Coordinates of C-alpha atoms in Angstrom, one line a residue:
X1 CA -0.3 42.3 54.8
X2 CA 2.0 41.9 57.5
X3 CA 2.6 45.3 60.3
X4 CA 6.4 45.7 61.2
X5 CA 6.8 47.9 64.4
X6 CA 9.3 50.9 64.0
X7 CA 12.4 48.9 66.0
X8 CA 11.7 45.8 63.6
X9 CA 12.0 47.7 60.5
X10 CA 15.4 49.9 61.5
X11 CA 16.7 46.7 62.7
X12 CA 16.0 45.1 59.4
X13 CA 17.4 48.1 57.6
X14 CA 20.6 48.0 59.6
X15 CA 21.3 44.5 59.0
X16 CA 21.1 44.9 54.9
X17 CA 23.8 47.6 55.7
X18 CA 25.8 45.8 57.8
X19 CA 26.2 43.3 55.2
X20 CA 27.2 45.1 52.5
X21 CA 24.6 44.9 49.8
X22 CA 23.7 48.4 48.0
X23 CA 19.8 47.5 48.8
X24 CA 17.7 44.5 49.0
X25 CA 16.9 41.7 46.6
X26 CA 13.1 41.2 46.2
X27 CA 12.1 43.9 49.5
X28 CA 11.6 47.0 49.3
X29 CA 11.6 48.5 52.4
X30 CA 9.7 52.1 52.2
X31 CA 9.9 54.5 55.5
X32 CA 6.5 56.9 56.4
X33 CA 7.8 58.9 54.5
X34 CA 8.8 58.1 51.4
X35 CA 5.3 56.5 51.6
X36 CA 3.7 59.3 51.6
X37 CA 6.0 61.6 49.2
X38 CA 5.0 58.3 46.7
X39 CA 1.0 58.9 47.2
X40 CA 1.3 62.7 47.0
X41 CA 3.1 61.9 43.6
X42 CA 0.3 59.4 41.9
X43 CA -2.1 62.3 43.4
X44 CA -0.2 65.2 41.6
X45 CA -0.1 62.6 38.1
X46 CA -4.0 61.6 38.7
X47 CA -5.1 65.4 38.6
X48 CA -3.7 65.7 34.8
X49 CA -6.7 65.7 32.4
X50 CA -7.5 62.3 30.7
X51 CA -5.9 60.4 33.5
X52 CA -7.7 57.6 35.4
X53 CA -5.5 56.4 37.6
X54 CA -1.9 55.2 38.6
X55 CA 0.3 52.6 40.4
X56 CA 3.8 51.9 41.7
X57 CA 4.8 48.5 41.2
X58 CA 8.4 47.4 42.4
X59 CA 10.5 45.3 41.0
X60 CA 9.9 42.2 42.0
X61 CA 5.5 42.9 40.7
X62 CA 4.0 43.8 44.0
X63 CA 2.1 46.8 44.4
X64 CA 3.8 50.1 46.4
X65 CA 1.4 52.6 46.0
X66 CA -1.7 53.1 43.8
X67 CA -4.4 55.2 43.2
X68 CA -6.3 53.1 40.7
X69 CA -10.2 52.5 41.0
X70 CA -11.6 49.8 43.2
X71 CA -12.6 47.6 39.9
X72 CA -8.9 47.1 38.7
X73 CA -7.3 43.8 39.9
X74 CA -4.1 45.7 40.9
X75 CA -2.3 42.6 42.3
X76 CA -2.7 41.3 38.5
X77 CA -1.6 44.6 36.9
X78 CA 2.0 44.9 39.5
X79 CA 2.4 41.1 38.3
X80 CA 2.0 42.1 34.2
X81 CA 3.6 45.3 34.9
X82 CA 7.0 43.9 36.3
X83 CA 7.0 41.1 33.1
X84 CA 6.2 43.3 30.4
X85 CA 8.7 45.6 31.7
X86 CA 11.4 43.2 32.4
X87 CA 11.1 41.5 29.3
X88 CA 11.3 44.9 26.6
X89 CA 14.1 46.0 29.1
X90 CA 15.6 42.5 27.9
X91 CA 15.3 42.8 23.9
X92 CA 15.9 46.5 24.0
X93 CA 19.3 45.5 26.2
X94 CA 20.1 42.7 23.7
X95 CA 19.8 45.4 20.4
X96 CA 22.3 47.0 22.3
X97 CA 19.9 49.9 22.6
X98 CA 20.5 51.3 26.3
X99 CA 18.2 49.9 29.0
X100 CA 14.3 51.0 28.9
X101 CA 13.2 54.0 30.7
X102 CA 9.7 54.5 29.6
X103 CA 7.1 52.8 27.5
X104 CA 3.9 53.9 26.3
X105 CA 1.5 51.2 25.2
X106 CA -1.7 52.4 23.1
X107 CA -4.9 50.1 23.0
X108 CA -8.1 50.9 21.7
X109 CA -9.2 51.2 25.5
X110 CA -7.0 53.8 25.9
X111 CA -3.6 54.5 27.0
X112 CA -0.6 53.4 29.5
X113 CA 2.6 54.7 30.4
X114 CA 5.2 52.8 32.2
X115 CA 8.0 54.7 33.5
X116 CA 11.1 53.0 35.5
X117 CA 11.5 55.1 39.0
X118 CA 13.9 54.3 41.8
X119 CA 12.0 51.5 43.2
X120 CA 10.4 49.9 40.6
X121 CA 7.9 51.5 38.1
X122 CA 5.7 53.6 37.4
X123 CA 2.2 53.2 35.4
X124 CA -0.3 56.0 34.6
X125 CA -3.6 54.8 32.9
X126 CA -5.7 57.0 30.6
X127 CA -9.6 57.2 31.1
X128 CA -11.0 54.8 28.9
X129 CA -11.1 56.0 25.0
X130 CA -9.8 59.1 26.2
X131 CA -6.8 61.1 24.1
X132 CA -4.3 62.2 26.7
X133 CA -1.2 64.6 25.5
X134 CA 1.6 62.5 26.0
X135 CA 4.0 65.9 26.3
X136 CA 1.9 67.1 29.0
X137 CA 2.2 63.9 30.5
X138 CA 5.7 62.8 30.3
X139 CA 6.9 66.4 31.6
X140 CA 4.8 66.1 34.6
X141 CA 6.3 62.6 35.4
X142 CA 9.7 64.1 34.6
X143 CA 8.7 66.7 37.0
X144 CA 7.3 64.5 39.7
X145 CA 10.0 61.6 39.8
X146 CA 13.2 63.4 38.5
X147 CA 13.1 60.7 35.6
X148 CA 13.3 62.0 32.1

């Protein structure tokens, strides 16, 4: 992990302006802020019964924000995450089905939820073997993001 002081990171953000591009390639570049609107939001999604835990991966598969427990390898998950994602985004674009918004995956572990946000996506991951209520569950990530 690397720190950035606060006059490094507006003078990185003011060059991207300056040259014209609506927002960086591969970096994400997340203020206090938003940083802390983004845990408040896996927080709010982690108190919904049945759920384990949750991440925000961006697009490029590194981790933003997660609030998984200590024994998941959350590197690998943002890595898997950002392929799995990318690629069904692919087929369903090459149906000529729209582009992917959200994709629920069910295992006999139990169940996961990828939803695409503003800066990447966002997975929510059932408690093992436990039956969640998807309704409940994709209004309150309506809710919390502004995504339907």
């Amino acid at each position: 992990k690397m720190l950035v002081d606060q006059n490094a990171l507006e003078e990185i953000i003011k060059k991207a302006e300056k040259g014209g591009k609506a927002g960086l390639t591969t970096t994400q570049v997340i203020t206090a802020v938003k940083g802390r609107s983004l845990d408040t939001l896996l927080v709010d999604i982690n108190n919904i019964e049945g759920i384990m835990g949750s991440i925000i991966v961006g697009k490029d598969g590194l981790v933003i924000a997660n609030t998984m427990p200590p024994d998941i390898d959350k590197d690998l998950v943002g890595a898997l995450t950002s392929s799995l994602f990318s690629n069904i985004d692919v087929q369903v674009k090459k149906m000529k089905k729209g582009t992917l918004k959200r994709l629920t995956v069910e295992t006999e572990v139990g169940t996961y939820v990828l939803t695409e946000i503003e800066m990447g996506t966002l997975v929510v991951f059932s408690e093992e073997k436990e039956r969640i209520k998807l309704s409940e569950l994709f209004k309150a990530i309506t809710t919390l993001t502004g995504k339907a």
